[in-house]
PDB file of C-alpha atoms in Angstrom:
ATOM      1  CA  UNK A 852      70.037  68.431 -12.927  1.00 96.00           C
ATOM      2  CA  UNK A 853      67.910  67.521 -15.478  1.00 98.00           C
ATOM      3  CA  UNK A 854      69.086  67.627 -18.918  1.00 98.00           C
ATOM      4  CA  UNK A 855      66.454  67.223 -22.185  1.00 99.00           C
ATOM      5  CA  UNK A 856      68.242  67.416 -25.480  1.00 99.00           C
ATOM      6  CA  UNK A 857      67.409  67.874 -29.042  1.00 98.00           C
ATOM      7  CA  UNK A 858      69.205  67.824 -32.490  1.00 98.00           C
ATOM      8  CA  UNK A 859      68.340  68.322 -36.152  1.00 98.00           C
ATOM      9  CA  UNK A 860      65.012  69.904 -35.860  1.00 98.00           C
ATOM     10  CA  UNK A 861      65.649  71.805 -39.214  1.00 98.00           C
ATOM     11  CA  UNK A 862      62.824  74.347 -39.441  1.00 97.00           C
ATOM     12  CA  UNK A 863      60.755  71.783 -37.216  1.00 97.00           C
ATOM     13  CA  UNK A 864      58.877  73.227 -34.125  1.00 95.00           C
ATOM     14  CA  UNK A 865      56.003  71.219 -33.615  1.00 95.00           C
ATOM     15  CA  UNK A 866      57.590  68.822 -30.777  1.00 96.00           C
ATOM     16  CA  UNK A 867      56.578  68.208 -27.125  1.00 96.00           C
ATOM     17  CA  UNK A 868      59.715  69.441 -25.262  1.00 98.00           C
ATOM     18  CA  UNK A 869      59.536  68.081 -21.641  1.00 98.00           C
ATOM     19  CA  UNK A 870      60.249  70.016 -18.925  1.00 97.00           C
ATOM     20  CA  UNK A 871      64.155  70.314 -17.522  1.00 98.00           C
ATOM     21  CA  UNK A 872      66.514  72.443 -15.801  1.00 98.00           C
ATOM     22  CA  UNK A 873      69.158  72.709 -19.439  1.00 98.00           C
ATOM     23  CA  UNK A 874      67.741  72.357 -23.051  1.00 98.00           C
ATOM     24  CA  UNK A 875      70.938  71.605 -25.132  1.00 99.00           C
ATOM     25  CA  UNK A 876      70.318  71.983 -29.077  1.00 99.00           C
ATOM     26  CA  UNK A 877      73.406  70.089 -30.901  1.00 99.00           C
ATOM     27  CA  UNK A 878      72.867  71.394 -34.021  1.00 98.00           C
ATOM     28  CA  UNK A 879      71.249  72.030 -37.224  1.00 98.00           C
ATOM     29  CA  UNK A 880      68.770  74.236 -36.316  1.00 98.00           C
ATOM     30  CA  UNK A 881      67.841  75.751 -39.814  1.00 98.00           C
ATOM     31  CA  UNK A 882      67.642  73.628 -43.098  1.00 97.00           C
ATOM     32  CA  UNK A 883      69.630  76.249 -45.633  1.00 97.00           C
ATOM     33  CA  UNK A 884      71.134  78.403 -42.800  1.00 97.00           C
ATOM     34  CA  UNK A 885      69.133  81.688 -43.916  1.00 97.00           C
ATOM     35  CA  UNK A 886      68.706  84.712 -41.106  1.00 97.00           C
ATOM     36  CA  UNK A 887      65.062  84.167 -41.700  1.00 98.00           C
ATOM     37  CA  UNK A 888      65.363  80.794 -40.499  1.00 98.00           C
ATOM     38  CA  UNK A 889      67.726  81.244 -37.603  1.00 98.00           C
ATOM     39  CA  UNK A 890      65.527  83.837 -36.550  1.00 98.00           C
ATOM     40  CA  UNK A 891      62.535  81.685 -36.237  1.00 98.00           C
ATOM     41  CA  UNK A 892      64.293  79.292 -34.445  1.00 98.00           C
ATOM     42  CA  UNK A 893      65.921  81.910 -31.635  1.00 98.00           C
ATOM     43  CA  UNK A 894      62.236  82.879 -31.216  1.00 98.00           C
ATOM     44  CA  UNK A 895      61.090  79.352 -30.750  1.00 98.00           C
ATOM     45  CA  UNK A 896      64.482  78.357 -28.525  1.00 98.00           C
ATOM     46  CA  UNK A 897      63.315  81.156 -26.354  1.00 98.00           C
ATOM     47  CA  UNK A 898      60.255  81.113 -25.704  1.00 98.00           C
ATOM     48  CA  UNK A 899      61.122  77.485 -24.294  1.00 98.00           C
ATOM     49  CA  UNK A 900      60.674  77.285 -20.328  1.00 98.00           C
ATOM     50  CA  UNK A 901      64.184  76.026 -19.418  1.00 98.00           C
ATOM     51  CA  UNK A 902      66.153  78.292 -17.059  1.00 98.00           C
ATOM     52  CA  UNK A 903      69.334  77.383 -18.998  1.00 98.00           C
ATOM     53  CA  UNK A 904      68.734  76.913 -23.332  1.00 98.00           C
ATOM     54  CA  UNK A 905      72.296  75.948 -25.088  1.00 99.00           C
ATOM     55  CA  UNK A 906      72.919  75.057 -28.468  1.00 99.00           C
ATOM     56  CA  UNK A 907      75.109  74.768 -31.659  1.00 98.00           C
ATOM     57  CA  UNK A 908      75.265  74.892 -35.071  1.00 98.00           C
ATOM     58  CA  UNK A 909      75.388  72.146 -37.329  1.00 98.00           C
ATOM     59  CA  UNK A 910      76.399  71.494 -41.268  1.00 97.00           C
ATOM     60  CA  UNK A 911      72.849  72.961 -42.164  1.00 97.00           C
ATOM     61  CA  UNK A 912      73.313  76.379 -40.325  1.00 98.00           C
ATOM     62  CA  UNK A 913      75.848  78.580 -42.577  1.00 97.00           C
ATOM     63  CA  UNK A 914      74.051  81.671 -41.219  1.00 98.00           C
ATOM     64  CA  UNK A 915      76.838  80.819 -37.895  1.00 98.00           C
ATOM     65  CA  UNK A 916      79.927  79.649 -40.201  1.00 97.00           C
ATOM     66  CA  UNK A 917      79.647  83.318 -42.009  1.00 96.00           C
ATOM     67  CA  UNK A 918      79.066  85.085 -38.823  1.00 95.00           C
ATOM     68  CA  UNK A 919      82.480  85.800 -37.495  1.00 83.00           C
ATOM     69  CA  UNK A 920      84.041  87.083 -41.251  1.00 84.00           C
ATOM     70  CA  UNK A 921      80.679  88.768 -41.668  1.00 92.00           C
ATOM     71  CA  UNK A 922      80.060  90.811 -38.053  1.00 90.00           C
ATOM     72  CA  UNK A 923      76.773  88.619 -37.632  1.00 93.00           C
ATOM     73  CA  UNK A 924      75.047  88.476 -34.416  1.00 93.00           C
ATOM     74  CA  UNK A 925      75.862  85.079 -32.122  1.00 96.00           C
ATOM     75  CA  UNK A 926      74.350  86.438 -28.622  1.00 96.00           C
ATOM     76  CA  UNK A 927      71.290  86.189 -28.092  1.00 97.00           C
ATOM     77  CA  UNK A 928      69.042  87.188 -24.737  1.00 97.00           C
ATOM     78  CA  UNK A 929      68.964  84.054 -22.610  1.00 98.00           C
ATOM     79  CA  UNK A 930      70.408  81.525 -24.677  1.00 98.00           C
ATOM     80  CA  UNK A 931      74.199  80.150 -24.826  1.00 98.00           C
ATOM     81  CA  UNK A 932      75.527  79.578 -28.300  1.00 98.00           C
ATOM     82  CA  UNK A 933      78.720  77.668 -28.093  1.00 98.00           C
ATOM     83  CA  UNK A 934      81.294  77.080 -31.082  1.00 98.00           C
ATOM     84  CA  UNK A 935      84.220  75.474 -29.846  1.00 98.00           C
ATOM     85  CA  UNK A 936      83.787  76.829 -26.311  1.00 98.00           C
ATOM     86  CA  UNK A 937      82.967  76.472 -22.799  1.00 98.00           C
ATOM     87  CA  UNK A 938      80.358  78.227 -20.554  1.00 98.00           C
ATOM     88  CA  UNK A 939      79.868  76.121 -16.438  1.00 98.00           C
ATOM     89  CA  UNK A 940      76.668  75.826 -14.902  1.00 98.00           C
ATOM     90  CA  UNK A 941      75.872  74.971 -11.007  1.00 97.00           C
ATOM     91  CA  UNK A 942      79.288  73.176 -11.608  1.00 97.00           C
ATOM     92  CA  UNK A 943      78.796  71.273 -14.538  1.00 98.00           C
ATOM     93  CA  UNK A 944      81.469  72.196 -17.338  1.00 98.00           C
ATOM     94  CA  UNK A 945      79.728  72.174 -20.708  1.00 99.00           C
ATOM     95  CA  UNK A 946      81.781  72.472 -24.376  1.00 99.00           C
ATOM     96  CA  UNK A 947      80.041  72.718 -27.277  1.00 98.00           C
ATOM     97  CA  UNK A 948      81.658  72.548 -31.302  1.00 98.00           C
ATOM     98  CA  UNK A 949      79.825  72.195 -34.959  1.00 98.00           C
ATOM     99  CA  UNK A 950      82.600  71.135 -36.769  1.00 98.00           C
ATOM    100  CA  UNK A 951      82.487  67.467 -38.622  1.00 95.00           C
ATOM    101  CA  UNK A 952      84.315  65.701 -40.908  1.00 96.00           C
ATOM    102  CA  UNK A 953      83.991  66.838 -44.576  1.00 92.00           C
ATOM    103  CA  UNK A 954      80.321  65.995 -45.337  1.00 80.00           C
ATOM    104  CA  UNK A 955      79.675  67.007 -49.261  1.00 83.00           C
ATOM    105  CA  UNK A 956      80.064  71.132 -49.329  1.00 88.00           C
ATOM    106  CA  UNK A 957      78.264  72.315 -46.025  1.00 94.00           C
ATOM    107  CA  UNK A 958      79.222  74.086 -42.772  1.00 96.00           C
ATOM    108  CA  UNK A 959      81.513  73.740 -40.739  1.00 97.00           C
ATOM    109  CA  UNK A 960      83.223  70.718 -42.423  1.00 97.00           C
ATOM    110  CA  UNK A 961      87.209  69.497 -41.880  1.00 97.00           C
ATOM    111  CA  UNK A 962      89.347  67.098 -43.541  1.00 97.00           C
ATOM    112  CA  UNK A 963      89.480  64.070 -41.257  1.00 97.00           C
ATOM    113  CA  UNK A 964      92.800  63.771 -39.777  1.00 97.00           C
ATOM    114  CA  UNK A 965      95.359  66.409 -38.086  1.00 97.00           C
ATOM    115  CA  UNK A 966      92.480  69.392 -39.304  1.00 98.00           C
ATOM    116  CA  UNK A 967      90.202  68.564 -37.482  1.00 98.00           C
ATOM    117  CA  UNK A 968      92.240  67.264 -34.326  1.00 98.00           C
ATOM    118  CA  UNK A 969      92.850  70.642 -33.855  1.00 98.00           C
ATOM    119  CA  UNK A 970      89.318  71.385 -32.986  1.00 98.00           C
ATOM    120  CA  UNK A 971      89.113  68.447 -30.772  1.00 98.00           C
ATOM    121  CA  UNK A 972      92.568  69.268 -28.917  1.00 98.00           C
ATOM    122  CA  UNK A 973      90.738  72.535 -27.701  1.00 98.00           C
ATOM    123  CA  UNK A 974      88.213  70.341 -25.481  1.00 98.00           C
ATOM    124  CA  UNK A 975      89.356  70.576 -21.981  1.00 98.00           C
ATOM    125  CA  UNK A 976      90.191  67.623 -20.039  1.00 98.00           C
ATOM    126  CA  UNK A 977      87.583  68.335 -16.964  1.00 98.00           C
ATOM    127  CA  UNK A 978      84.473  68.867 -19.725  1.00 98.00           C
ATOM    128  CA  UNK A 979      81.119  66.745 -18.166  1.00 98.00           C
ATOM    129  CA  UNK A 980      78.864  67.759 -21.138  1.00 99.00           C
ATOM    130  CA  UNK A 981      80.413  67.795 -24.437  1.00 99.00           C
ATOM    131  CA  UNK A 982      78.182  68.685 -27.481  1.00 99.00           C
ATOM    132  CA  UNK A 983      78.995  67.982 -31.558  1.00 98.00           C
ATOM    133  CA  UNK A 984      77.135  68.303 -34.263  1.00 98.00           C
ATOM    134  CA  UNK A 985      78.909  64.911 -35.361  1.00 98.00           C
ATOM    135  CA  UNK A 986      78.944  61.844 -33.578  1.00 98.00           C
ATOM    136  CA  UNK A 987      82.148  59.961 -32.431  1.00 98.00           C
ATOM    137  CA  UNK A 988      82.996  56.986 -34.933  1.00 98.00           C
ATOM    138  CA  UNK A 989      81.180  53.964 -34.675  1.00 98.00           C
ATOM    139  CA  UNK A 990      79.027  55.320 -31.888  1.00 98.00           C
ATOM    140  CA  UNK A 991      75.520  55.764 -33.063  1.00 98.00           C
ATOM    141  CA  UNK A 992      76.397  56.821 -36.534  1.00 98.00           C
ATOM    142  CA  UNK A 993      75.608  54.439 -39.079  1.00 97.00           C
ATOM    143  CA  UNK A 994      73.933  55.413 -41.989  1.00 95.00           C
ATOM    144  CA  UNK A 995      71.166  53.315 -44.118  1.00 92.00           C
ATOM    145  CA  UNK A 996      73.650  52.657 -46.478  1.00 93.00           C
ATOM    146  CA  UNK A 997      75.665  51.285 -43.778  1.00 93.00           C
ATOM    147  CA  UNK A 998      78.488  53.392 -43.060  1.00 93.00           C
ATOM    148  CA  UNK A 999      80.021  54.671 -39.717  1.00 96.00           C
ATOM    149  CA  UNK A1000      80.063  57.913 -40.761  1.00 95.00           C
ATOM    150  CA  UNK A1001      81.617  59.401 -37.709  1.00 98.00           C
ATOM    151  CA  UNK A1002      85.066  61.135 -36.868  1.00 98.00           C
ATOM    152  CA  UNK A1003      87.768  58.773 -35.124  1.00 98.00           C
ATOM    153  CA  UNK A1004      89.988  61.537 -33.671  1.00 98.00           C
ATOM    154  CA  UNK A1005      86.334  62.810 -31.876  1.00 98.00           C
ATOM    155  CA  UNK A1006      86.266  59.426 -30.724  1.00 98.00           C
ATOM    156  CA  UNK A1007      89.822  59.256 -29.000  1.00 98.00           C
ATOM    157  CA  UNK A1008      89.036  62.168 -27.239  1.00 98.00           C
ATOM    158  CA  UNK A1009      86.053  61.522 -26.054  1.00 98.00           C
ATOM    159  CA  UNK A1010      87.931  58.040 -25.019  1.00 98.00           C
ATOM    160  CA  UNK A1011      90.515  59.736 -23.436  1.00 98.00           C
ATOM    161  CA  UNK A1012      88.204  62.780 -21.288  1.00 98.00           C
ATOM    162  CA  UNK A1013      85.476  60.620 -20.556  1.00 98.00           C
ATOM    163  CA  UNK A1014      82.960  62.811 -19.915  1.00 98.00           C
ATOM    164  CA  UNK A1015      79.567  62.163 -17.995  1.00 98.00           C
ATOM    165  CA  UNK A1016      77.696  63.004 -21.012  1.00 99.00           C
ATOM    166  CA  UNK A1017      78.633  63.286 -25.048  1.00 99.00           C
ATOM    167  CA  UNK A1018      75.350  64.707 -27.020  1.00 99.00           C
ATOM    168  CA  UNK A1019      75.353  64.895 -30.888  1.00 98.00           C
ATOM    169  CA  UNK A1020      73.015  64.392 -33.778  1.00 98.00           C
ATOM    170  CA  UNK A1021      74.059  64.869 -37.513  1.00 97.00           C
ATOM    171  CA  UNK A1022      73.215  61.007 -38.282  1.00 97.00           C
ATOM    172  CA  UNK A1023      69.311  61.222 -38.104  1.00 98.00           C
ATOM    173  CA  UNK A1024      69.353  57.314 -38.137  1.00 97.00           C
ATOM    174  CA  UNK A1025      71.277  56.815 -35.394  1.00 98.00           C
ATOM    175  CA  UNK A1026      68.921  58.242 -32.869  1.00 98.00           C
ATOM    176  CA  UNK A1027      69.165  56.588 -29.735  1.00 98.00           C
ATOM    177  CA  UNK A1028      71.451  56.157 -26.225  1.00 98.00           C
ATOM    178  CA  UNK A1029      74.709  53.754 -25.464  1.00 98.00           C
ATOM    179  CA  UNK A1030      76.879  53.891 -22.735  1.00 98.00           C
ATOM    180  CA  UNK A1031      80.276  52.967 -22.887  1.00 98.00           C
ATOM    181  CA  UNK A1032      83.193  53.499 -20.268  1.00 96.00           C
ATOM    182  CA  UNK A1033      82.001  56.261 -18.299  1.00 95.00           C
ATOM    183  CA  UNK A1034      80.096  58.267 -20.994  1.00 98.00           C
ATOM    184  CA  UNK A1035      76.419  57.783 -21.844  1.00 98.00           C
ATOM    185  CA  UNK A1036      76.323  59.014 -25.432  1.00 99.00           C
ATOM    186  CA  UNK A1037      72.691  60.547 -27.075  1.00 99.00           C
ATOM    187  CA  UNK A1038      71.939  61.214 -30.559  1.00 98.00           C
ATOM    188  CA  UNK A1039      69.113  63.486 -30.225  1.00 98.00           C
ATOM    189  CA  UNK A1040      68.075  64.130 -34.098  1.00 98.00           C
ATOM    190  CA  UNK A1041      64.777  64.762 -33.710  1.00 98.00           C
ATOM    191  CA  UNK A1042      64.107  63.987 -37.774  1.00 98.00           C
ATOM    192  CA  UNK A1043      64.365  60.628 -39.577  1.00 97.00           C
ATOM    193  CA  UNK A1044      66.705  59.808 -42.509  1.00 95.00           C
ATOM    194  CA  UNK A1045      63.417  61.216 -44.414  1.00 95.00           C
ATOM    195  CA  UNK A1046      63.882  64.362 -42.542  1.00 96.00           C
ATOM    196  CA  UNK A1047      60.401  64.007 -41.236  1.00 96.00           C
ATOM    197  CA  UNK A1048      59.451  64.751 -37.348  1.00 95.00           C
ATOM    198  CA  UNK A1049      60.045  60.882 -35.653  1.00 96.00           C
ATOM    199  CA  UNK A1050      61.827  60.732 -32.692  1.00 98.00           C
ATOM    200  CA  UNK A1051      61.331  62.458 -29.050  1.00 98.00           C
ATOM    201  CA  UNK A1052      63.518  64.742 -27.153  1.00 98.00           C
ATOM    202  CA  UNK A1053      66.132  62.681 -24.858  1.00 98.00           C
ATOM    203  CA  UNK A1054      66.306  63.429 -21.143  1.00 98.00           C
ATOM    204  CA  UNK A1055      69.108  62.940 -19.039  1.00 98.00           C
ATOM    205  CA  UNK A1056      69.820  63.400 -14.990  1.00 98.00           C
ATOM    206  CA  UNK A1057      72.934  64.504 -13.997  1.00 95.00           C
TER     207      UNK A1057
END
């Protein structure tokens, strides 16, 4: 199957998407997490030719944190929205989550540690596609100031599943692919550091 993914696109829609079987969005899809802003971007996610669309939120995208408290609407026709769940497609067992390690006051954030192992201890052993917001530590995730800004219990998991594919974004800067054991991981931020359009969609065969 062929697999294109995206991340951080923030308001952005002006990007070639190529073609694929599964768009996967892994996360911040809005820049202050307003209605108005996830609705534009359901509109744009839709009208995308994919037979399968999945995505996630990200620390940007409150509009999804205050859903559940506040009755908000999280299904929408002909996309997947995951948040610490699971949906299987031709066979391929995807699991998607938004949560990160405490990242100033935005969404979806966790202390580092046994709080947000808990999150991580949900992903099922036989995942192949696992998308976060966040990246794994020291895997594609250091900053300009040169910090690995990424979560070490994601990264024993991750270590310990092995899945085909591990998708995340959150780290603009650390756009790219590596592949290590059996996992080829893809930050797909579509933004720069700048937040300004600079990197193309990713596309995967599995």
């Amino acid at each position: 199957m062929k697999i294109v993914l995206i991340s951080d696109t923030h308001t952005h829609h002006n990007f070639r998407i190529p073609k694929g079987d599964i768009l996967i969005h892994a996360g911040d899809v809005t820049s202050r997490g307003t209605k108005a802003e996830v609705d534009v971007f359901i509109k744009w996610f839709q009208s995308q030719p994919h037979k399968h669309k999945i995505f996630i939120a990200g620390n940007h995208d409150f509009y999804f944190e205050n859903a559940v408290k506040n009755n908000l609407k999280t299904e929408f026709k002909n996309l997947i929205y995951l948040n610490d769940s699971g949906c299987e497609i031709n066979g391929l067992k995807f699991w998607g989550s938004p949560i990160q390690p405490d990242f100033f006051k935005w969404a979806f954030n966790r202390k580092r540690g046994e709080e947000i192992k808990k999150h991580w201890d949900l992903i099922p052993t036989d995942t192949d596609v696992l998308i976060t917001h966040g990246p794994p530590h020291g895997i594609l995730d250091l900053t300009t100031i040169g910090l690995y800004s990424g979560c070490k219990e994601l990264k024993k998991k991750v270590f310990e599943i092995q899945p085909k594919l591990h998708v995340f974004g959150h780290i603009h800067e650390g756009y790219g692919t590596t592949t290590i054991n059996n996992t080829f991981f893809v930050n797909a931020s579509l933004l720069n550091e700048k937040y300004q359009s600079a990197h193309i969609p990713i596309v995967v065969n599995l």
